[in-house]
């Protein structure tokens, strides 16, 4: 099995008897609906897909789709909670592996398999789960919590000197590494992928974790003067997109947050809400790609260049936590012409990181190195979101874990 760009297994939507004009409802219709809706939601986001879109992808009428699901939300809810349940089921230990390390590897293998099998929906779990209603969101959070508890219990046996907060941080990092495959479309054989990500996670559990920062670290994020409306609009918009989701933010909301008296004032700086989002994404992409040139030009040693890039990536991500999440969660809302440019910038940036990783670890293939780069990026973003300014996930520790993922 090759793990590549997610694709829905739609198959034959309508089965007809040979030589007859008879249309029969396939026995696995709900499974087909789930697969098609997951692909549609994953590509365009929950708000960017209608029941008509899903029905069209299945080759059926909207009325036929409504016979199975009363609303788009019902379909969305069922699919996310199904995958949450699949996550908890995947870490059940069958039998009695001999020690904590084997049990942890068993869980990592199971979780990787569940993530691969549900790659499109895991994208939704990671970035669109906030659109669930509170009670449903709690169920999904409970599934995630069960995975973290299971990892933490095994880590506690392996690393008894660590505090509960330390163990929770490592478990969160591991979950980010495994589910990172939902953030991109790179391809690897399933067995190779499972071994690669499992080894990266086991490296995270090794000794040497630096101490937690004694106090809150200083951010390099500067305050924007009120007079700099162009910059202020950009920052306030990103914060609102992060808090509410892009579809739930209006130009009026952005204008008010930036202290403008009317929404019309926004149009002196941006053509609209989508233009603001595109500007924020371009800035984030340019920041990552620009750091590569400086790091490579500053040293001929690939390991030293990686050290510099890791430090910069962690600092930028922690200083701009909202932008880091919005970049992944709202990509489908960027205008199509901008998406192509952004994808090219991101692809080239990942390739350059991967090249440096392979210089240090020549046994890795180019594809394996790219997967590790994506995993390291996702882990940093997840730690920044989960722990905020908590010293347990300070920059020094996060950079240390990023090196572990990339370099073993």
PDB file of C-alpha atoms in Angstrom, residues 184-359:
ATOM      1  CA  UNK A 184       0.372  17.096   3.599  1.00  0.00           C
ATOM      2  CA  UNK A 185       0.152  14.737   0.619  1.00  0.00           C
ATOM      3  CA  UNK A 186       3.628  13.194   0.503  1.00  0.00           C
ATOM      4  CA  UNK A 187       3.791   9.475  -0.290  1.00  0.00           C
ATOM      5  CA  UNK A 188       5.502   6.500   1.365  1.00  0.00           C
ATOM      6  CA  UNK A 189       4.747   2.769   1.566  1.00  0.00           C
ATOM      7  CA  UNK A 190       2.687   2.103   4.692  1.00  0.00           C
ATOM      8  CA  UNK A 191       5.242  -0.210   6.301  1.00  0.00           C
ATOM      9  CA  UNK A 192       8.063   2.287   5.763  1.00  0.00           C
ATOM     10  CA  UNK A 193       5.928   5.112   7.114  1.00  0.00           C
ATOM     11  CA  UNK A 194       4.960   3.177  10.250  1.00  0.00           C
ATOM     12  CA  UNK A 195       8.576   2.319  11.001  1.00  0.00           C
ATOM     13  CA  UNK A 196       9.789   5.864  10.303  1.00  0.00           C
ATOM     14  CA  UNK A 197       7.261   7.678  12.502  1.00  0.00           C
ATOM     15  CA  UNK A 198       7.452   5.018  15.195  1.00  0.00           C
ATOM     16  CA  UNK A 199      11.214   5.459  15.415  1.00  0.00           C
ATOM     17  CA  UNK A 200      10.826   9.239  15.556  1.00  0.00           C
ATOM     18  CA  UNK A 201       8.381   8.907  18.453  1.00  0.00           C
ATOM     19  CA  UNK A 202      10.597   6.479  20.321  1.00  0.00           C
ATOM     20  CA  UNK A 203      13.469   8.951  19.910  1.00  0.00           C
ATOM     21  CA  UNK A 204      11.297  11.529  21.683  1.00  0.00           C
ATOM     22  CA  UNK A 205      11.058   9.197  24.676  1.00  0.00           C
ATOM     23  CA  UNK A 206      14.823   8.957  25.096  1.00  0.00           C
ATOM     24  CA  UNK A 207      16.879  10.610  27.865  1.00  0.00           C
ATOM     25  CA  UNK A 208      18.326  14.112  27.796  1.00  0.00           C
ATOM     26  CA  UNK A 209      15.219  16.289  27.953  1.00  0.00           C
ATOM     27  CA  UNK A 210      16.367  19.799  28.944  1.00  0.00           C
ATOM     28  CA  UNK A 211      14.856  21.366  32.093  1.00  0.00           C
ATOM     29  CA  UNK A 212      11.683  23.392  31.791  1.00  0.00           C
ATOM     30  CA  UNK A 213      12.196  27.138  31.459  1.00  0.00           C
ATOM     31  CA  UNK A 214      12.218  28.735  34.935  1.00  0.00           C
ATOM     32  CA  UNK A 215      10.034  31.641  33.807  1.00  0.00           C
ATOM     33  CA  UNK A 216       7.991  32.818  30.858  1.00  0.00           C
ATOM     34  CA  UNK A 217      10.176  33.337  27.835  1.00  0.00           C
ATOM     35  CA  UNK A 218      10.387  36.697  26.183  1.00  0.00           C
ATOM     36  CA  UNK A 219       8.571  36.935  22.888  1.00  0.00           C
ATOM     37  CA  UNK A 220      10.131  38.742  19.954  1.00  0.00           C
ATOM     38  CA  UNK A 221       6.640  39.703  18.779  1.00  0.00           C
ATOM     39  CA  UNK A 222       6.478  43.486  18.756  1.00  0.00           C
ATOM     40  CA  UNK A 223       3.457  45.648  19.439  1.00  0.00           C
ATOM     41  CA  UNK A 224       2.052  47.373  16.376  1.00  0.00           C
ATOM     42  CA  UNK A 225       1.424  51.123  16.692  1.00  0.00           C
ATOM     43  CA  UNK A 226      -2.191  52.138  16.138  1.00  0.00           C
ATOM     44  CA  UNK A 227      -1.160  54.286  13.194  1.00  0.00           C
ATOM     45  CA  UNK A 228       0.115  51.241  11.245  1.00  0.00           C
ATOM     46  CA  UNK A 229      -3.349  50.159  10.158  1.00  0.00           C
ATOM     47  CA  UNK A 230      -2.095  47.862   7.398  1.00  0.00           C
ATOM     48  CA  UNK A 231      -0.153  45.727   9.890  1.00  0.00           C
ATOM     49  CA  UNK A 232      -2.766  46.025  12.604  1.00  0.00           C
ATOM     50  CA  UNK A 233      -5.503  44.772  10.282  1.00  0.00           C
ATOM     51  CA  UNK A 234      -3.377  41.787   9.334  1.00  0.00           C
ATOM     52  CA  UNK A 235      -2.651  40.791  12.931  1.00  0.00           C
ATOM     53  CA  UNK A 236      -6.195  41.324  14.198  1.00  0.00           C
ATOM     54  CA  UNK A 237      -7.639  39.391  11.280  1.00  0.00           C
ATOM     55  CA  UNK A 238      -5.376  36.399  11.962  1.00  0.00           C
ATOM     56  CA  UNK A 239      -6.307  36.444  15.639  1.00  0.00           C
ATOM     57  CA  UNK A 240     -10.005  36.451  14.750  1.00  0.00           C
ATOM     58  CA  UNK A 241      -9.576  33.685  12.147  1.00  0.00           C
ATOM     59  CA  UNK A 242      -7.833  31.610  14.795  1.00  0.00           C
ATOM     60  CA  UNK A 243     -10.444  32.258  17.446  1.00  0.00           C
ATOM     61  CA  UNK A 244     -13.623  31.878  15.383  1.00  0.00           C
ATOM     62  CA  UNK A 245     -12.647  30.304  12.084  1.00  0.00           C
ATOM     63  CA  UNK A 246     -12.351  32.210   8.806  1.00  0.00           C
ATOM     64  CA  UNK A 247     -15.983  31.681   7.689  1.00  0.00           C
ATOM     65  CA  UNK A 248     -17.274  33.149  10.958  1.00  0.00           C
ATOM     66  CA  UNK A 249     -15.357  36.430  10.693  1.00  0.00           C
ATOM     67  CA  UNK A 250     -16.628  39.418   8.732  1.00  0.00           C
ATOM     68  CA  UNK A 251     -14.814  42.457   7.385  1.00  0.00           C
ATOM     69  CA  UNK A 252     -16.788  44.455   9.932  1.00  0.00           C
ATOM     70  CA  UNK A 253     -15.354  42.292  12.726  1.00  0.00           C
ATOM     71  CA  UNK A 254     -11.816  42.903  11.482  1.00  0.00           C
ATOM     72  CA  UNK A 255     -12.356  46.649  11.163  1.00  0.00           C
ATOM     73  CA  UNK A 256     -13.721  46.855  14.701  1.00  0.00           C
ATOM     74  CA  UNK A 257     -10.841  44.823  16.150  1.00  0.00           C
ATOM     75  CA  UNK A 258      -8.339  47.151  14.431  1.00  0.00           C
ATOM     76  CA  UNK A 259     -10.076  50.258  15.745  1.00  0.00           C
ATOM     77  CA  UNK A 260     -11.488  51.400  12.422  1.00  0.00           C
ATOM     78  CA  UNK A 261     -14.793  53.230  12.435  1.00  0.00           C
ATOM     79  CA  UNK A 262     -16.251  51.429   9.410  1.00  0.00           C
ATOM     80  CA  UNK A 263     -15.649  48.302   7.335  1.00  0.00           C
ATOM     81  CA  UNK A 264     -15.119  50.480   4.268  1.00  0.00           C
ATOM     82  CA  UNK A 265     -11.826  51.649   5.762  1.00  0.00           C
ATOM     83  CA  UNK A 266     -10.430  48.115   5.380  1.00  0.00           C
ATOM     84  CA  UNK A 267     -10.667  48.422   1.610  1.00  0.00           C
ATOM     85  CA  UNK A 268      -8.061  51.186   1.587  1.00  0.00           C
ATOM     86  CA  UNK A 269      -5.513  48.476   2.447  1.00  0.00           C
ATOM     87  CA  UNK A 270      -6.982  45.154   1.260  1.00  0.00           C
ATOM     88  CA  UNK A 271      -9.436  44.137  -1.414  1.00  0.00           C
ATOM     89  CA  UNK A 272     -11.379  42.001   1.038  1.00  0.00           C
ATOM     90  CA  UNK A 273     -11.200  39.307   3.684  1.00  0.00           C
ATOM     91  CA  UNK A 274      -9.649  36.739   1.340  1.00  0.00           C
ATOM     92  CA  UNK A 275      -6.931  39.236   0.401  1.00  0.00           C
ATOM     93  CA  UNK A 276      -6.045  39.651   4.083  1.00  0.00           C
ATOM     94  CA  UNK A 277      -5.828  35.876   4.511  1.00  0.00           C
ATOM     95  CA  UNK A 278      -3.616  35.534   1.434  1.00  0.00           C
ATOM     96  CA  UNK A 279      -1.303  38.282   2.705  1.00  0.00           C
ATOM     97  CA  UNK A 280      -0.927  36.535   6.048  1.00  0.00           C
ATOM     98  CA  UNK A 281      -0.196  33.199   4.395  1.00  0.00           C
ATOM     99  CA  UNK A 282       2.358  34.699   2.040  1.00  0.00           C
ATOM    100  CA  UNK A 283       4.129  36.306   4.970  1.00  0.00           C
ATOM    101  CA  UNK A 284       4.236  33.013   6.881  1.00  0.00           C
ATOM    102  CA  UNK A 285       5.549  31.116   3.850  1.00  0.00           C
ATOM    103  CA  UNK A 286       8.170  33.758   3.065  1.00  0.00           C
ATOM    104  CA  UNK A 287       9.372  33.737   6.672  1.00  0.00           C
ATOM    105  CA  UNK A 288      10.066  29.991   6.547  1.00  0.00           C
ATOM    106  CA  UNK A 289      11.682  30.089   3.110  1.00  0.00           C
ATOM    107  CA  UNK A 290      13.718  33.227   3.873  1.00  0.00           C
ATOM    108  CA  UNK A 291      15.236  31.657   6.965  1.00  0.00           C
ATOM    109  CA  UNK A 292      16.671  28.829   4.862  1.00  0.00           C
ATOM    110  CA  UNK A 293      18.804  31.120   2.732  1.00  0.00           C
ATOM    111  CA  UNK A 294      20.261  32.860   5.766  1.00  0.00           C
ATOM    112  CA  UNK A 295      21.023  29.602   7.549  1.00  0.00           C
ATOM    113  CA  UNK A 296      22.661  27.930   4.567  1.00  0.00           C
ATOM    114  CA  UNK A 297      24.663  31.035   3.637  1.00  0.00           C
ATOM    115  CA  UNK A 298      25.930  31.388   7.194  1.00  0.00           C
ATOM    116  CA  UNK A 299      27.628  27.989   7.400  1.00  0.00           C
ATOM    117  CA  UNK A 300      28.822  25.140   5.216  1.00  0.00           C
ATOM    118  CA  UNK A 301      27.820  22.600   7.874  1.00  0.00           C
ATOM    119  CA  UNK A 302      24.327  21.155   7.338  1.00  0.00           C
ATOM    120  CA  UNK A 303      23.942  20.251  11.016  1.00  0.00           C
ATOM    121  CA  UNK A 304      24.708  23.798  12.088  1.00  0.00           C
ATOM    122  CA  UNK A 305      22.311  25.177   9.473  1.00  0.00           C
ATOM    123  CA  UNK A 306      19.590  22.879  10.799  1.00  0.00           C
ATOM    124  CA  UNK A 307      20.244  24.051  14.349  1.00  0.00           C
ATOM    125  CA  UNK A 308      19.731  27.637  13.227  1.00  0.00           C
ATOM    126  CA  UNK A 309      16.596  26.780  11.272  1.00  0.00           C
ATOM    127  CA  UNK A 310      15.110  24.840  14.191  1.00  0.00           C
ATOM    128  CA  UNK A 311      15.696  27.687  16.595  1.00  0.00           C
ATOM    129  CA  UNK A 312      14.140  30.167  14.179  1.00  0.00           C
ATOM    130  CA  UNK A 313      11.151  27.954  13.370  1.00  0.00           C
ATOM    131  CA  UNK A 314      10.328  27.390  17.037  1.00  0.00           C
ATOM    132  CA  UNK A 315      10.668  31.114  17.804  1.00  0.00           C
ATOM    133  CA  UNK A 316       8.491  32.162  14.865  1.00  0.00           C
ATOM    134  CA  UNK A 317       5.844  29.539  15.625  1.00  0.00           C
ATOM    135  CA  UNK A 318       5.642  30.437  19.302  1.00  0.00           C
ATOM    136  CA  UNK A 319       5.598  34.167  18.578  1.00  0.00           C
ATOM    137  CA  UNK A 320       2.827  33.731  15.999  1.00  0.00           C
ATOM    138  CA  UNK A 321       0.842  30.784  17.338  1.00  0.00           C
ATOM    139  CA  UNK A 322      -2.412  31.990  15.792  1.00  0.00           C
ATOM    140  CA  UNK A 323      -0.875  32.357  12.337  1.00  0.00           C
ATOM    141  CA  UNK A 324       0.715  28.896  12.560  1.00  0.00           C
ATOM    142  CA  UNK A 325      -2.701  27.295  13.095  1.00  0.00           C
ATOM    143  CA  UNK A 326      -4.544  29.490  10.600  1.00  0.00           C
ATOM    144  CA  UNK A 327      -1.977  28.558   7.948  1.00  0.00           C
ATOM    145  CA  UNK A 328      -3.047  24.916   8.148  1.00  0.00           C
ATOM    146  CA  UNK A 329      -6.690  25.293   9.130  1.00  0.00           C
ATOM    147  CA  UNK A 330      -7.770  27.894   6.572  1.00  0.00           C
ATOM    148  CA  UNK A 331      -5.678  27.060   3.513  1.00  0.00           C
ATOM    149  CA  UNK A 332      -8.766  26.118   1.506  1.00  0.00           C
ATOM    150  CA  UNK A 333     -10.097  29.667   1.832  1.00  0.00           C
ATOM    151  CA  UNK A 334      -7.080  31.281   0.161  1.00  0.00           C
ATOM    152  CA  UNK A 335      -7.870  32.408  -3.421  1.00  0.00           C
ATOM    153  CA  UNK A 336      -6.990  29.693  -5.934  1.00  0.00           C
ATOM    154  CA  UNK A 337      -4.290  31.714  -7.689  1.00  0.00           C
ATOM    155  CA  UNK A 338      -2.521  32.293  -4.373  1.00  0.00           C
ATOM    156  CA  UNK A 339      -2.787  28.649  -3.292  1.00  0.00           C
ATOM    157  CA  UNK A 340      -0.613  27.478  -6.176  1.00  0.00           C
ATOM    158  CA  UNK A 341       2.132  29.955  -5.281  1.00  0.00           C
ATOM    159  CA  UNK A 342       1.970  29.079  -1.588  1.00  0.00           C
ATOM    160  CA  UNK A 343       2.141  25.356  -2.299  1.00  0.00           C
ATOM    161  CA  UNK A 344       5.255  25.858  -4.396  1.00  0.00           C
ATOM    162  CA  UNK A 345       6.940  27.915  -1.688  1.00  0.00           C
ATOM    163  CA  UNK A 346       6.062  25.341   0.969  1.00  0.00           C
ATOM    164  CA  UNK A 347       7.181  22.415  -1.196  1.00  0.00           C
ATOM    165  CA  UNK A 348      10.549  24.012  -1.906  1.00  0.00           C
ATOM    166  CA  UNK A 349      11.028  24.922   1.765  1.00  0.00           C
ATOM    167  CA  UNK A 350      10.331  21.357   2.893  1.00  0.00           C
ATOM    168  CA  UNK A 351      12.693  20.031   0.223  1.00  0.00           C
ATOM    169  CA  UNK A 352      15.503  22.277   1.485  1.00  0.00           C
ATOM    170  CA  UNK A 353      14.947  21.194   5.085  1.00  0.00           C
ATOM    171  CA  UNK A 354      14.878  17.571   3.926  1.00  0.00           C
ATOM    172  CA  UNK A 355      18.127  18.018   2.007  1.00  0.00           C
ATOM    173  CA  UNK A 356      19.868  19.258   5.143  1.00  0.00           C
ATOM    174  CA  UNK A 357      18.430  16.360   7.143  1.00  0.00           C
ATOM    175  CA  UNK A 358      19.756  13.868   4.585  1.00  0.00           C
ATOM    176  CA  UNK A 359      23.180  15.466   4.708  1.00  0.00           C
TER     177      UNK A 359
END
